[in-house]
PDB file of C-alpha atoms in Angstrom:
ATOM      1  CA  MET A   1       0.013 -10.618  18.741  1.00 77.00           C
ATOM      2  CA  ILE A   2       0.086  -8.466  15.814  1.00 87.00           C
ATOM      3  CA  ASP A   3       0.149  -4.897  15.821  1.00 92.00           C
ATOM      4  CA  ALA A   4      -0.299  -4.028  12.194  1.00 94.00           C
ATOM      5  CA  ALA A   5      -0.392  -0.246  12.945  1.00 96.00           C
ATOM      6  CA  LYS A   6       3.271  -0.778  13.317  1.00 96.00           C
ATOM      7  CA  ILE A   7       3.781  -2.458   9.950  1.00 97.00           C
ATOM      8  CA  SER A   8       1.786   0.036   8.244  1.00 97.00           C
ATOM      9  CA  LYS A   9       3.946   2.842   9.718  1.00 98.00           C
ATOM     10  CA  ALA A  10       6.861   1.080   8.733  1.00 98.00           C
ATOM     11  CA  LEU A  11       5.975   0.673   5.175  1.00 98.00           C
ATOM     12  CA  PHE A  12       5.128   4.753   5.325  1.00 98.00           C
ATOM     13  CA  ASP A  13       8.378   5.629   7.051  1.00 98.00           C
ATOM     14  CA  ILE A  14      10.013   3.824   4.024  1.00 98.00           C
ATOM     15  CA  TYR A  15       7.812   5.499   1.434  1.00 98.00           C
ATOM     16  CA  ARG A  16       8.756   9.141   2.895  1.00 97.00           C
ATOM     17  CA  ALA A  17      12.431   8.401   3.475  1.00 97.00           C
ATOM     18  CA  SER A  18      12.670   7.786  -0.447  1.00 98.00           C
ATOM     19  CA  PRO A  19      13.770  10.433  -2.559  1.00 97.00           C
ATOM     20  CA  ASP A  20      12.134   9.255  -5.329  1.00 97.00           C
ATOM     21  CA  LEU A  21       8.536   8.777  -4.003  1.00 97.00           C
ATOM     22  CA  ARG A  22       9.217  12.079  -2.291  1.00 97.00           C
ATOM     23  CA  ALA A  23       9.837  13.775  -6.092  1.00 97.00           C
ATOM     24  CA  GLU A  24       6.920  12.289  -7.024  1.00 96.00           C
ATOM     25  CA  PHE A  25       4.335  12.977  -4.314  1.00 97.00           C
ATOM     26  CA  GLY A  26       5.854  15.596  -2.420  1.00 95.00           C
ATOM     27  CA  ASN A  27       3.718  15.816   0.894  1.00 94.00           C
ATOM     28  CA  ARG A  28       0.619  13.872  -0.754  1.00 96.00           C
ATOM     29  CA  MET A  29       1.305  10.765   0.939  1.00 98.00           C
ATOM     30  CA  GLU A  30      -0.815   9.687   4.189  1.00 97.00           C
ATOM     31  CA  ARG A  31      -1.313   6.900   6.257  1.00 97.00           C
ATOM     32  CA  GLY A  32      -4.558   5.747   7.834  1.00 95.00           C
ATOM     33  CA  GLU A  33      -6.523   8.650   6.298  1.00 95.00           C
ATOM     34  CA  TYR A  34      -9.375   9.560   4.218  1.00 95.00           C
ATOM     35  CA  VAL A  35      -8.906   8.448   0.626  1.00 94.00           C
ATOM     36  CA  ASN A  36      -8.344  11.198  -1.532  1.00 93.00           C
ATOM     37  CA  GLU A  37     -11.686  12.429  -3.440  1.00 89.00           C
ATOM     38  CA  LYS A  38      -9.825  15.165  -5.259  1.00 88.00           C
ATOM     39  CA  PRO A  39      -8.682  15.049  -8.583  1.00 86.00           C
ATOM     40  CA  GLY A  40      -6.492  18.013  -8.403  1.00 87.00           C
ATOM     41  CA  ASN A  41      -4.456  16.775  -5.256  1.00 92.00           C
ATOM     42  CA  THR A  42      -2.477  14.189  -7.038  1.00 93.00           C
ATOM     43  CA  PRO A  43      -0.222  12.375  -7.487  1.00 96.00           C
ATOM     44  CA  TRP A  44      -1.215  10.918  -4.370  1.00 97.00           C
ATOM     45  CA  LEU A  45      -0.299   7.717  -2.191  1.00 98.00           C
ATOM     46  CA  GLY A  46      -1.973   6.865   1.011  1.00 98.00           C
ATOM     47  CA  VAL A  47      -0.899   3.487   3.145  1.00 98.00           C
ATOM     48  CA  TYR A  48      -3.713   1.200   4.826  1.00 98.00           C
ATOM     49  CA  ARG A  49      -3.920  -1.969   6.917  1.00 96.00           C
ATOM     50  CA  THR A  50      -6.226  -4.535   5.532  1.00 96.00           C
ATOM     51  CA  SER A  51      -6.571  -7.479   7.901  1.00 96.00           C
ATOM     52  CA  VAL A  52      -4.649  -9.929   9.713  1.00 93.00           C
ATOM     53  CA  THR A  53      -5.296 -13.705  10.004  1.00 91.00           C
ATOM     54  CA  TYR A  54      -4.283 -15.909  12.673  1.00 87.00           C
ATOM     55  CA  GLU A  55      -3.081 -19.795  12.325  1.00 82.00           C
ATOM     56  CA  PRO A  56      -1.891 -21.796  14.648  1.00 76.00           C
ATOM     57  CA  TYR A  57       1.436 -22.408  14.135  1.00 68.00           C
ATOM     58  CA  GLN A  58       1.720 -25.767  16.182  1.00 61.00           C
ATOM     59  CA  LEU A  59      -1.052 -28.071  17.920  1.00 59.00           C
ATOM     60  CA  GLY A  60      -1.763 -28.042  21.374  1.00 58.00           C
ATOM     61  CA  ARG A  61      -3.262 -26.714  24.423  1.00 60.00           C
ATOM     62  CA  HIS A  62      -0.181 -24.049  25.388  1.00 59.00           C
ATOM     63  CA  ASN A  63       0.345 -23.107  21.770  1.00 62.00           C
ATOM     64  CA  ARG A  64       1.507 -19.469  21.774  1.00 65.00           C
ATOM     65  CA  THR A  65       2.651 -19.379  18.827  1.00 70.00           C
ATOM     66  CA  TYR A  66       0.830 -18.320  15.863  1.00 76.00           C
ATOM     67  CA  LYS A  67       1.910 -17.614  12.142  1.00 83.00           C
ATOM     68  CA  ALA A  68       0.372 -14.465  10.852  1.00 89.00           C
ATOM     69  CA  GLU A  69      -0.798 -13.249   7.305  1.00 94.00           C
ATOM     70  CA  VAL A  70      -1.278  -9.318   7.050  1.00 96.00           C
ATOM     71  CA  LYS A  71      -2.091  -7.668   4.406  1.00 97.00           C
ATOM     72  CA  LEU A  72      -1.283  -3.887   3.800  1.00 98.00           C
ATOM     73  CA  THR A  73      -2.889  -1.626   1.174  1.00 98.00           C
ATOM     74  CA  VAL A  74      -1.285   1.157  -0.828  1.00 98.00           C
ATOM     75  CA  LEU A  75      -3.573   3.546  -3.084  1.00 98.00           C
ATOM     76  CA  ILE A  76      -2.248   5.504  -5.529  1.00 97.00           C
ATOM     77  CA  GLN A  77      -3.769   7.852  -7.555  1.00 95.00           C
ATOM     78  CA  ALA A  78      -3.219  10.042 -10.897  1.00 93.00           C
ATOM     79  CA  THR A  79      -4.969  12.466 -13.292  1.00 88.00           C
ATOM     80  CA  ALA A  80      -4.316  13.299 -17.140  1.00 84.00           C
ATOM     81  CA  MET A  81      -5.715  16.006 -18.998  1.00 81.00           C
ATOM     82  CA  ARG A  82      -7.798  14.256 -22.032  1.00 73.00           C
ATOM     83  CA  SER A  83      -5.905  11.506 -22.186  1.00 75.00           C
ATOM     84  CA  GLY A  84      -6.761   8.219 -20.795  1.00 78.00           C
ATOM     85  CA  GLU A  85      -3.676   6.565 -22.173  1.00 82.00           C
ATOM     86  CA  GLY A  86      -1.395   9.471 -20.274  1.00 84.00           C
ATOM     87  CA  CYS A  87      -3.384   8.721 -17.416  1.00 86.00           C
ATOM     88  CA  GLU A  88      -2.360   4.553 -17.287  1.00 91.00           C
ATOM     89  CA  ASP A  89       1.244   5.708 -18.200  1.00 92.00           C
ATOM     90  CA  LYS A  90       1.619   7.922 -15.513  1.00 93.00           C
ATOM     91  CA  ILE A  91      -0.205   5.299 -13.200  1.00 95.00           C
ATOM     92  CA  GLU A  92       2.062   2.509 -14.288  1.00 96.00           C
ATOM     93  CA  ALA A  93       5.188   4.440 -14.000  1.00 97.00           C
ATOM     94  CA  LEU A  94       3.927   5.313 -10.044  1.00 97.00           C
ATOM     95  CA  ILE A  95       3.003   1.625  -9.608  1.00 98.00           C
ATOM     96  CA  LYS A  96       6.572   0.607 -10.631  1.00 98.00           C
ATOM     97  CA  LYS A  97       8.365   3.352  -8.276  1.00 98.00           C
ATOM     98  CA  VAL A  98       6.234   2.263  -5.600  1.00 98.00           C
ATOM     99  CA  LEU A  99       7.163  -1.454  -6.242  1.00 98.00           C
ATOM    100  CA  ASP A 100      11.296  -0.540  -6.429  1.00 98.00           C
ATOM    101  CA  VAL A 101      11.382   0.964  -3.381  1.00 98.00           C
ATOM    102  CA  THR A 102       8.948  -1.879  -1.218  1.00 98.00           C
ATOM    103  CA  LEU A 103      11.164  -4.354  -2.742  1.00 97.00           C
ATOM    104  CA  VAL A 104      14.434  -2.776  -1.697  1.00 97.00           C
ATOM    105  CA  ASP A 105      13.465  -4.283   1.832  1.00 96.00           C
ATOM    106  CA  PRO A 106      10.639  -7.366   1.579  1.00 96.00           C
ATOM    107  CA  THR A 107      10.732  -7.428   5.688  1.00 96.00           C
ATOM    108  CA  ILE A 108       9.412  -3.911   5.847  1.00 97.00           C
ATOM    109  CA  GLY A 109      12.093  -2.589   8.497  1.00 95.00           C
ATOM    110  CA  GLY A 110      12.479  -6.684   9.842  1.00 95.00           C
ATOM    111  CA  GLN A 111       8.207  -5.821  10.664  1.00 95.00           C
ATOM    112  CA  VAL A 112       7.423  -9.088   8.868  1.00 95.00           C
ATOM    113  CA  ALA A 113       9.126 -12.149   7.995  1.00 94.00           C
ATOM    114  CA  MET A 114       8.801 -11.926   4.254  1.00 94.00           C
ATOM    115  CA  LEU A 115       6.392  -9.876   1.385  1.00 96.00           C
ATOM    116  CA  ARG A 116       4.916 -13.268   0.063  1.00 93.00           C
ATOM    117  CA  ASP A 117       2.015 -12.518  -2.513  1.00 96.00           C
ATOM    118  CA  ILE A 118       1.925  -8.595  -4.398  1.00 98.00           C
ATOM    119  CA  ALA A 119      -1.720  -7.777  -5.952  1.00 98.00           C
ATOM    120  CA  VAL A 120      -2.488  -5.120  -8.256  1.00 98.00           C
ATOM    121  CA  ALA A 121      -5.885  -3.860  -8.933  1.00 97.00           C
ATOM    122  CA  TYR A 122      -6.896  -0.548 -11.360  1.00 93.00           C
ATOM    123  CA  GLU A 123     -10.405   1.672 -10.916  1.00 88.00           C
ATOM    124  CA  TYR A 124     -11.410   4.423 -12.844  1.00 80.00           C
ATOM    125  CA  ARG A 125     -12.510   6.815 -11.068  1.00 71.00           C
ATOM    126  CA  ALA A 126     -15.536   9.193 -12.060  1.00 64.00           C
ATOM    127  CA  VAL A 127     -15.255  12.998 -11.851  1.00 63.00           C
ATOM    128  CA  ASP A 128     -17.361  16.038 -13.051  1.00 54.00           C
ATOM    129  CA  THR A 129     -15.529  17.137 -15.485  1.00 59.00           C
ATOM    130  CA  SER A 130     -14.473  15.539 -19.170  1.00 61.00           C
ATOM    131  CA  THR A 131     -11.081  17.146 -19.140  1.00 65.00           C
ATOM    132  CA  MET A 132      -9.520  15.382 -16.599  1.00 70.00           C
ATOM    133  CA  LEU A 133      -9.282  11.645 -16.354  1.00 79.00           C
ATOM    134  CA  TYR A 134      -8.640  10.179 -12.813  1.00 84.00           C
ATOM    135  CA  GLN A 135      -7.458   6.725 -11.714  1.00 89.00           C
ATOM    136  CA  GLN A 136      -6.236   4.825  -8.868  1.00 93.00           C
ATOM    137  CA  ALA A 137      -4.664   1.546  -8.527  1.00 96.00           C
ATOM    138  CA  SER A 138      -4.732  -0.183  -5.333  1.00 97.00           C
ATOM    139  CA  ILE A 139      -1.486  -2.474  -4.369  1.00 98.00           C
ATOM    140  CA  THR A 140      -1.739  -5.464  -2.100  1.00 98.00           C
ATOM    141  CA  PHE A 141       0.625  -6.644  -0.198  1.00 98.00           C
ATOM    142  CA  THR A 142       0.667 -10.143   1.885  1.00 97.00           C
ATOM    143  CA  ALA A 143       2.783 -10.538   4.476  1.00 96.00           C
ATOM    144  CA  ASP A 144       4.231 -13.668   6.451  1.00 94.00           C
ATOM    145  CA  VAL A 145       4.367 -13.003  10.296  1.00 91.00           C
ATOM    146  CA  ARG A 146       5.562 -15.287  13.418  1.00 80.00           C
ATOM    147  CA  THR A 147       4.779 -14.470  16.695  1.00 75.00           C
ATOM    148  CA  GLY A 148       5.449 -16.186  20.099  1.00 64.00           C
TER     149      GLY A 148
END
């Protein structure tokens, strides 16, 4: 069946190899680690497996072929001093760079048949300081994979 860890690793390796993302995130890119809770550790990017759903590709007792839907989540965090607008602008620029790098190879290094859907959700994170705004974007990638 599907090894979602191989897919998340392939996506993470694409990000680590990107000069644009290395310039933005430096060593603040992680895979499968705890979500960053420190505003001072931003910008930050995390890659996570979300789910794998299997559906028979053909009917029958001896079917060993499945279509799988794999979901990966990429979290991006940014902060800005005293400006919600500034923080939104920063996180949108980071989202664009991550999407640009991801869509260069929609097969994620041959690990999936094709990226099918992309969804972005936003979260405003609370911090115990009134001088810094801390936001997070969650990008969910849905990909189709065939087994058998």
